XYZ file of C-alpha atoms in Angstrom:
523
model
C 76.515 96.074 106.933
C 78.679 98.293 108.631
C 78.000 101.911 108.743
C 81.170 102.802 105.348
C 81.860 106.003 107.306
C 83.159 103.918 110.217
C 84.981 102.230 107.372
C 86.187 105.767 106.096
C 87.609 106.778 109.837
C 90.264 103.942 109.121
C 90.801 105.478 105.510
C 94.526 107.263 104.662
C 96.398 108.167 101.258
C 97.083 110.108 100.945
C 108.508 111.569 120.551
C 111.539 109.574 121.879
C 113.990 112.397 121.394
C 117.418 113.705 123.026
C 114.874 116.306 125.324
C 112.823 114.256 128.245
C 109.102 113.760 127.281
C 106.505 115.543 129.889
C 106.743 115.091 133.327
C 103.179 113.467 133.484
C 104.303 110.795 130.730
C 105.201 107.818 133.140
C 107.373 105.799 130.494
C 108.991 102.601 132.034
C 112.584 101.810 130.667
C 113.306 99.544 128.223
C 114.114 96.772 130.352
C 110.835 96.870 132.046
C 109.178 97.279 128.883
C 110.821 94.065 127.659
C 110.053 92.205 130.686
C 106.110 92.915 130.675
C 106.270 90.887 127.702
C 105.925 88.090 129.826
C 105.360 84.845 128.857
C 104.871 85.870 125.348
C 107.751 86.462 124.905
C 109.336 83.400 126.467
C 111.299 80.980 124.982
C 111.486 82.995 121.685
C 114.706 82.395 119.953
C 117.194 85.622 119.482
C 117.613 86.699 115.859
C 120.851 85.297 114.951
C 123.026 86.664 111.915
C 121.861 90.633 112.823
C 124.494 93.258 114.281
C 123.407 95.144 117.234
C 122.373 97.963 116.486
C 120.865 100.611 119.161
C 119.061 103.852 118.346
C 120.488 106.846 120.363
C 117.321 108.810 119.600
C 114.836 105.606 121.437
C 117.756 103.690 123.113
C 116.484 100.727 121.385
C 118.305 97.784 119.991
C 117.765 96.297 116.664
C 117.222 92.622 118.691
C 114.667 94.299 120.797
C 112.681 95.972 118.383
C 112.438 92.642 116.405
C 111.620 90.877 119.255
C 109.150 93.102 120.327
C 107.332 93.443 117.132
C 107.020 89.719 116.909
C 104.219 90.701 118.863
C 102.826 93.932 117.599
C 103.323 93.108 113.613
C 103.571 96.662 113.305
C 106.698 97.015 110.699
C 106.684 95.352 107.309
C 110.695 96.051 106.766
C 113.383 97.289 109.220
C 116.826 98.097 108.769
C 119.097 99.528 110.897
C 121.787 99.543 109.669
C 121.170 103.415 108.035
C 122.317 104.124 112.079
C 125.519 102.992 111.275
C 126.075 105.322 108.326
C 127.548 109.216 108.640
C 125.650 111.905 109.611
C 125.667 115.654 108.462
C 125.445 117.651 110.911
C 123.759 120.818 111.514
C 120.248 119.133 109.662
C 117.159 120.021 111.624
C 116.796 116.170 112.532
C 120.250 115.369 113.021
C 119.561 111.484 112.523
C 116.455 111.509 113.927
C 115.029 107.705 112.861
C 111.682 107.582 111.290
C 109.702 104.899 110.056
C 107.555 106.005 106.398
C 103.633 103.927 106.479
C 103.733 101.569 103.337
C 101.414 103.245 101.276
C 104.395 105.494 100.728
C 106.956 105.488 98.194
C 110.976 104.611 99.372
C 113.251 104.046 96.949
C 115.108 101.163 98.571
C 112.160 99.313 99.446
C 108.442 97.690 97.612
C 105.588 100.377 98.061
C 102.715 97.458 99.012
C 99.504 99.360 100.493
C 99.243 96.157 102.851
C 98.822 93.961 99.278
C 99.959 91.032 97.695
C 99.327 92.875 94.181
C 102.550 95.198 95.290
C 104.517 92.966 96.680
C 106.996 93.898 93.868
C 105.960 97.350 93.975
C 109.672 98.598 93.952
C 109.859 102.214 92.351
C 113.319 103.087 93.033
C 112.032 106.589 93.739
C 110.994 108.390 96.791
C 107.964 110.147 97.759
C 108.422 113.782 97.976
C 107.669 114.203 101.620
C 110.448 111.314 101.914
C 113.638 113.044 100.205
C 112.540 116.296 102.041
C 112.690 114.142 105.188
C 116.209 112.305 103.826
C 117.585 116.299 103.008
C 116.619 117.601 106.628
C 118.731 114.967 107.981
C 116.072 112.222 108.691
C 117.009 108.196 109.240
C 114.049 105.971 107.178
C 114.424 103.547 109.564
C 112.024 101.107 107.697
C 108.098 101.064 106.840
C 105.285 100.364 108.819
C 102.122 98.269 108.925
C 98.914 99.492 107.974
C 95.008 98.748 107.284
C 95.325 97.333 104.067
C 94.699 99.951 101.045
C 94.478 102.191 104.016
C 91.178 100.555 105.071
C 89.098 101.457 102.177
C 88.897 98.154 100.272
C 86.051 96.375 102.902
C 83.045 97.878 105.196
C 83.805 95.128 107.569
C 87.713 95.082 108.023
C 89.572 94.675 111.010
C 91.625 97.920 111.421
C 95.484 96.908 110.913
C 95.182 93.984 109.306
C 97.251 93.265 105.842
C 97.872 90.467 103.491
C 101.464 91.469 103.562
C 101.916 92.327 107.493
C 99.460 90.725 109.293
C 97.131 92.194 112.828
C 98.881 94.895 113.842
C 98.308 95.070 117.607
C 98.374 97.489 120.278
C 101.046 97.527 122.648
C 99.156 98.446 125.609
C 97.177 95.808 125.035
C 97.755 93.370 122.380
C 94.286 91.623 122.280
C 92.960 95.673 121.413
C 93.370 96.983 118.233
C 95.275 99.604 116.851
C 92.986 101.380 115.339
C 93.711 102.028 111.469
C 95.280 103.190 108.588
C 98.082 104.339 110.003
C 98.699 101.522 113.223
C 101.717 100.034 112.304
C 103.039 103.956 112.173
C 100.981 104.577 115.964
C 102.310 101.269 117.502
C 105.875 101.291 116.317
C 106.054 104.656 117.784
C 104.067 103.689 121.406
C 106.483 100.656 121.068
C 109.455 102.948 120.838
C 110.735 101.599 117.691
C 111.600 104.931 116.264
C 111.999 108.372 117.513
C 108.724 109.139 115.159
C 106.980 108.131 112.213
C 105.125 108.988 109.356
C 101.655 108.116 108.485
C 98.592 109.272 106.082
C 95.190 110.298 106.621
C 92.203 110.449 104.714
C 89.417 110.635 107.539
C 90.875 109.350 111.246
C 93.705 107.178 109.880
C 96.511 109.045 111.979
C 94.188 110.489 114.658
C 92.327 107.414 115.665
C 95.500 105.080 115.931
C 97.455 108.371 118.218
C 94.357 108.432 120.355
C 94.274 104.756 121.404
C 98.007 104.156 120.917
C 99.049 107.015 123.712
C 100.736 109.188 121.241
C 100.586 112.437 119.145
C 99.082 112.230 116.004
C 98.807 115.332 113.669
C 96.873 115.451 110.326
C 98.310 119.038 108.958
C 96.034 121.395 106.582
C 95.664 119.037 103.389
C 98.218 120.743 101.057
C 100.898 121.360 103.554
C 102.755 118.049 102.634
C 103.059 117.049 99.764
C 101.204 113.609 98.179
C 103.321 112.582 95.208
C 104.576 108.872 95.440
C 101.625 108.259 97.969
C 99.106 105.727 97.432
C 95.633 107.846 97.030
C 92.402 107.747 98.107
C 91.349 111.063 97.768
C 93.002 113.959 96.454
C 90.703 116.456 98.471
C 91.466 114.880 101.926
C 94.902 113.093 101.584
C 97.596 113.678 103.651
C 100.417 112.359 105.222
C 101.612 113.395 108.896
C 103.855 112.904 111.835
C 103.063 110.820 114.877
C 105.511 111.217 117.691
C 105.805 110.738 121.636
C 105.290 114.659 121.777
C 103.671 117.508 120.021
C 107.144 119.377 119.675
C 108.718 116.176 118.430
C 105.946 116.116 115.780
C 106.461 119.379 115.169
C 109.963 119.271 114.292
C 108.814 116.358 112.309
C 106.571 118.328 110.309
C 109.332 121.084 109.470
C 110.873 118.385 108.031
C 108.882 117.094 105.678
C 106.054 120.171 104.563
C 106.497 122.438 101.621
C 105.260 123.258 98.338
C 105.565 120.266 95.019
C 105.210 121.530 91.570
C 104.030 117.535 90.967
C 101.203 117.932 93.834
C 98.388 121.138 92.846
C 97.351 121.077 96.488
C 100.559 122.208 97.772
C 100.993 125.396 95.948
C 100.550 127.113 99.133
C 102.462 125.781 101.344
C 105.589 127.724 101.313
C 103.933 130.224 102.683
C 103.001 128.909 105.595
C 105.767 125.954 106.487
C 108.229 127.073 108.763
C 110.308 125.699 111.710
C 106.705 124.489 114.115
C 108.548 123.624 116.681
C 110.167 127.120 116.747
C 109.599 128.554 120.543
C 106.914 125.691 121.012
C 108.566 125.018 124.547
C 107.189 128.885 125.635
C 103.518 128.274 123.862
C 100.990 129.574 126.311
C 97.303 128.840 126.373
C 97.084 132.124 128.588
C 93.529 134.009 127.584
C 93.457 131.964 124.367
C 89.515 131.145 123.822
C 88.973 127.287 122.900
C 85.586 126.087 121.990
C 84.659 123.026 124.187
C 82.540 120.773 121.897
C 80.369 118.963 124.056
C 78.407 115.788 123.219
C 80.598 113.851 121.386
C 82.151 111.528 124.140
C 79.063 108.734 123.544
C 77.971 109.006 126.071
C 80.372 106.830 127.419
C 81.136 108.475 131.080
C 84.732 107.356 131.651
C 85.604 109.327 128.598
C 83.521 111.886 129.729
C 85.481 112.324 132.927
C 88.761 112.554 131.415
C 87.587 115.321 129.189
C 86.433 117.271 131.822
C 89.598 116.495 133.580
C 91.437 118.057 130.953
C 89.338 121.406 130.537
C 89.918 121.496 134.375
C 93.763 121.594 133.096
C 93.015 124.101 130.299
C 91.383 126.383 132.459
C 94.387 126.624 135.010
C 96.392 126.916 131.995
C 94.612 130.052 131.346
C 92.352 129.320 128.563
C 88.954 130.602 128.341
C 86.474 128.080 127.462
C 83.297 128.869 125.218
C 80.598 125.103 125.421
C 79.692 124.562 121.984
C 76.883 122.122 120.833
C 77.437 120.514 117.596
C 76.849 117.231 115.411
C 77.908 117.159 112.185
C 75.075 116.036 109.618
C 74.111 113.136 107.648
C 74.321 114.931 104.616
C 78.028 115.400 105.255
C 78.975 111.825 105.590
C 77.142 110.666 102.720
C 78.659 113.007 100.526
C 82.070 112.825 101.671
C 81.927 109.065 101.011
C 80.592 109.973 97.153
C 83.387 111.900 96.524
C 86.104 109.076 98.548
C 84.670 106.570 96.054
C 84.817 108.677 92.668
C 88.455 109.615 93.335
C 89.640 106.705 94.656
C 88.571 104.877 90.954
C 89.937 107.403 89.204
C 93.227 108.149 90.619
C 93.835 104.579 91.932
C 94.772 103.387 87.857
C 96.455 106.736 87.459
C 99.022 105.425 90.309
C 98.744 101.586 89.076
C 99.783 102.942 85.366
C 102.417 105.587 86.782
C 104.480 102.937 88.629
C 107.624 101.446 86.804
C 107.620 98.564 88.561
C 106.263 95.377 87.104
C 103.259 94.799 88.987
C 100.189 92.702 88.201
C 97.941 95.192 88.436
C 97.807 98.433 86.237
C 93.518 99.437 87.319
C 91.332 98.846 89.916
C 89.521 96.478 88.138
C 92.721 94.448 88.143
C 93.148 94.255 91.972
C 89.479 93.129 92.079
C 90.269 90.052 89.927
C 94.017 89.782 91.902
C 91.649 89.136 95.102
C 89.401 87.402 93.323
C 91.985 85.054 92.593
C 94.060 84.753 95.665
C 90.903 85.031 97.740
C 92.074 82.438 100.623
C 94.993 85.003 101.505
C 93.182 88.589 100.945
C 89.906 87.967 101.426
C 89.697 85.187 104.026
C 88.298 87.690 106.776
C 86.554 90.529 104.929
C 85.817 91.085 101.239
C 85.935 94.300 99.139
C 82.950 95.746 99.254
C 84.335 99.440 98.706
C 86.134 98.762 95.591
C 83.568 97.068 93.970
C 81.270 100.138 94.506
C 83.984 102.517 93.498
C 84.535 100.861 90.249
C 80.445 102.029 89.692
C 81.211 105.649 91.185
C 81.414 107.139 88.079
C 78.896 109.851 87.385
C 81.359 113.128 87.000
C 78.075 115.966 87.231
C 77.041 114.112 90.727
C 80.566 113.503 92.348
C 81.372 117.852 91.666
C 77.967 118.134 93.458
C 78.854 115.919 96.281
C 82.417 117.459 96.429
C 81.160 121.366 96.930
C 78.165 120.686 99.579
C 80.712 118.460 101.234
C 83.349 121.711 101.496
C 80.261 123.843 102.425
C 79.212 121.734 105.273
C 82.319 121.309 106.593
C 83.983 124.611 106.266
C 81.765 127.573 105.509
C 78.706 126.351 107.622
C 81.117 124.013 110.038
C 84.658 124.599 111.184
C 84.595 128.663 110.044
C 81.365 129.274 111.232
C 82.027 127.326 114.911
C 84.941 129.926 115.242
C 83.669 132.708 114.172
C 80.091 132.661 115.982
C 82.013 131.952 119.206
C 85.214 133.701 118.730
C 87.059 131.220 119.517
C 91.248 130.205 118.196
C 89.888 126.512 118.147
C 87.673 123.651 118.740
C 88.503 120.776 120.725
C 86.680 117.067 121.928
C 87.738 113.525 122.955
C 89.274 112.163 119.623
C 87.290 108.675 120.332
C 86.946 106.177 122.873
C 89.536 103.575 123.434
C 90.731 100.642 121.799
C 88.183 97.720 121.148
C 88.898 94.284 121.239
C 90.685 92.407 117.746
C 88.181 90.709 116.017
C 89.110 89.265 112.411
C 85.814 87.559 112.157
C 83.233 90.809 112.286
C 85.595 93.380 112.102
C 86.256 96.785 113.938
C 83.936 97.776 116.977
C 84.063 101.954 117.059
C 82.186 102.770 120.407
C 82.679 104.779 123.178
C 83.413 108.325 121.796
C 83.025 109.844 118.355
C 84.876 113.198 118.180
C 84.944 115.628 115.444
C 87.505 114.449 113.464
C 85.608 114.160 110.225
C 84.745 117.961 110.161
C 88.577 118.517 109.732
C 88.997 115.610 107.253
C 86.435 117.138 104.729
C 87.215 120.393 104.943
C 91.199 119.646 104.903
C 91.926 121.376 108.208
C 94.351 120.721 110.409
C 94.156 118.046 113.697
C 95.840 117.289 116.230
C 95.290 115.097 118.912
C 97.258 114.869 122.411
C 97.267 112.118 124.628
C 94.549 113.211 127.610
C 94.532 110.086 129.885
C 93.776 106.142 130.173
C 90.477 104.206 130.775
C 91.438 101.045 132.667
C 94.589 101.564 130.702
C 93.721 102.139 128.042
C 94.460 105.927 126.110
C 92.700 108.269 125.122
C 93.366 111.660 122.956
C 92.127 115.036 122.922
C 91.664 116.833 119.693
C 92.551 120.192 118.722
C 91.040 121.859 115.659
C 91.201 124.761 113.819
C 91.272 126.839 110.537
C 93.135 126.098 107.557
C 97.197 126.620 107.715
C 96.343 127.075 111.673
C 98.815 124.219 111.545
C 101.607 126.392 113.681
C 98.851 127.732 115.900
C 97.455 124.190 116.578
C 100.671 122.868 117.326
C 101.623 125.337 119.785
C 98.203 125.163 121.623
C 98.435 121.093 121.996
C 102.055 121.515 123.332
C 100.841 124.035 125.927
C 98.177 122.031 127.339
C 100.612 118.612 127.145
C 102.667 120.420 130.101
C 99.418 121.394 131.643
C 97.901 118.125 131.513
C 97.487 116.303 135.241
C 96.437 113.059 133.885
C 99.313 110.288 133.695
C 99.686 108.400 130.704
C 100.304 104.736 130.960
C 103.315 102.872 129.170
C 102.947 99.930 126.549
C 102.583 96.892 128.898
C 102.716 94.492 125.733
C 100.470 91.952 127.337
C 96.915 91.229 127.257
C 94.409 94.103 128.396
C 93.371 93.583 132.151
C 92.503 97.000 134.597
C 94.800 98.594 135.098
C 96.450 98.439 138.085
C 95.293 94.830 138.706
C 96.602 92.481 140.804
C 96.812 88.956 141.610
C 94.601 90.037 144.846
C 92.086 92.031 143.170
């Protein structure tokens, strides 16, 4: 069986913009984007019946992001025809267009989790985060893909798959996965579907898709957005975030959307600490800051090994002073995060089912194990659902609060506080994880080459953020910035300083197969 905690990395539930992305960001134009389709795209017929539509924020048309995503699966609905409705001005997005991951609530559209049991999940009510998005001016542009139930229904899924959408697929290399929950939200952006996009994170499921995706990912301090309307897995890691082409897009994207929800406990905070993050981000220095370089966590793997020490070369002449830090997080942390992802997935999971007004066919979690049961040829032909069937047993209250504080302890007190405090350093940082690994339906997801530190941040609810830091054979790779809790601000600043320090180009989506990159016919 596979190791659940590689299942849990996949787990949620929780920048194309007007301003020119970095210099080192080597982004071909649309045209040459379309044309490395290839012969994939050849001979596919052109939507008929659909205006043309084209995104000022992406310069995308409506016919090219539907063509494109032929390939990619990474959109479940799209409409573009909000574009063509008035804007008020003087909103802190001005019509920004962002796509919302299906495990989150719209009110035009079904709220599926990736399921045939919500296909008619239509709530005619948005999530919080989503009218705060609307009210700052935002475009829902449509919703995206995802790992089904945000990857926590099987411990041998393939990341980005769903009943309802299909393999999502990586558009700089489409036989590579995504990565999951959250890859229909990664790709769409990569893809330049949107000028951003939303997506959730429980442990990895925004992170892990940025990394190998090429794009900014950032999973704020759990409690800084809020989670009502979003499909949970755990209420003590949930979160939703922004993914973007750059840290101050996702930023801005953040302002947007954070703030305090008398419906959401968690938030009650976060008032005091959301604020415009993207607010003199273009003048963030890393001059003198101290970092802690986490070393050991690549895999071993060398390529990814290089690029990190590529970018502390670009950290240092950025002015940063690095402190090497030696740490592994613990057994004992994983297996009792994954207690506590199991008890409150069964017991919020039919609080959601029961809460939704739409008619649906399941109102517990023992009803979407007899749905699959049932339609087991179209949700259960590749992988089964192991993790539900153990979270409907994960019931024992005494042992879950147990699991819950030495969890927290590990994670925070004796973790991410005392890493920062023993070395005085601002943050921590390591390669997010290795790049993308090859599709494969039949045994499922492949995580090798580079492990990170992401978990640390998911259990204790601190904030991540991970910047693009370079390309093996083509394929990307992030760098990971954590710190202390509502450090969101800080973090933000710090991964935008070291994006215009970085040396490394970033490759474009080539939307074909994975070869080396570089290749040629002669090689």
């Amino acid at each position: 069986m596979k190791n659940p905690l590689s299942v849990v990395l996949g787990a949620a539930s929780l920048s194309l913009s007007a301003c020119a992305a970095p210099a080192a960001y080597e982004r071909q134009s649309d045209e040459a984007q379309i044309a490395g389709i290839g012969d994939i795209a050849e001979g596919q017929a052109e939507v008929s019946g659909q205006p043309l539509v084209i995104d000022p924020w992406t310069g995308r048309s409506s016919r090219e992001v539907r063509r494109l995503d032929e390939t990619l699966n990474a959109l479940i609905v799209f409409d573009p025809s909000v574009l063509e409705a008035p804007q008020v001005p003087g909103t802190l997005l001005e019509g920004r267009t962002v796509l919302i991951k299906d495990n989150i609530e719209t009110r035009e559209w079904a709220t599926t989790a990736g399921s045939l049991a919500l296909t008619e999940n239509v709530t005619g009510r948005d999530a919080t985060l989503v009218a705060n998005l609307r009210e700052n001016g935002g475009l829902v542009l449509g919703k995206t893909n995802l790992s089904e139930w945000a990857n926590f229904r099987s411990t041998n899924s393939s990341s980005g798959w769903s009943a309802v959408g299909g393999q999502t697929r990586n558009p700089h290399a489409i036989d590579r996965n995504p990565c999951g929950s959250s890859s229909g939200s990664c790709a769409a952006v990569a893809a330049g579907f949107a000028w951003a996009a939303i997506g959730t994170e429980t442990d990895g499921s925004i992170t892990c898709p940025a990394s190998v995706n090429g794009v900014v990912g950032f999973k704020p301090t759990v409690g800084m957005v809020s989670r009502t309307h979003v499909i949970p897995i755990s209420a003590s890691q949930d979160t939703a975030g922004p993914m973007a082409r750059s840290v101050e897009d996702a930023a801005l994207l953040l302002s947007a959307i954070a703030g305090s929800d008398p419906l959401d406990p968690a938030t009650q905070d976060a008032n005091s600490h959301a604020v415009n993050f993207a607010d003199g981000i273009e003048k963030s220095s890393l001059d003198g800051v101290r970092i802690g370089v986490v070393r050991g966590r690549d895999g071993g793997f060398q390529p990814l090994g290089q690029l990190y020490e590529q970018a502390l070369s670009d950290l240092r002449r950025a002015g940063a002073v690095l402190v090497d830090i030696e740490y592994s997080p613990s057994q004992e942390l994983g297996q009792n995060e994954y207690t506590v992802l199991l008890y409150e997935f069964q017991r919020d999971i039919g609080r959601y089912l029961q809460g939704s007004p739409a008619d649906i066919p399941a109102r517990s979690l023992k009803d979407l194990i007899d749905f699959n049961a049932v339609h087991a040829l179209s949700e259960m032909r590749w992988f089964g659902q192991e993790i539900f069937e153990m979270a409907l047993e994960t019931t024992d209250e005494d042992a879950y609060s147990r699991a819950l504080a030495t969890s927290r302890t590990l994670a925070r007190q004796e973790g991410i506080d005392r890493l920062l405090a023993e070395n005085e350093v601002a943050f921590l940082i390591a390669p997010t994880r290795g790049p993308a690994w090859n599709i494969d339906l039949v045994l499922g997801d492949n995580f090798t080459g580079g492990i990170g530190i992401g978990s640390l941040a998911a259990v204790a609810g601190y904030p991540h953020l991970t910047v693009p830091m370079g390309h093996v054979e083509g394929l990307p790779v992030g760098l990971s910035f954590i710190g202390a809790q509502w450090d969101d601000r800080a973090i933000l600043h710090a991964g935008a300083a070291y994006e215009r320090a970085r040396s490394v180009a970033i490759p474009a989506p080539g939307f074909s197969p994975w070869e080396p990159w570089g290749a040629t016919d002669s090689d």
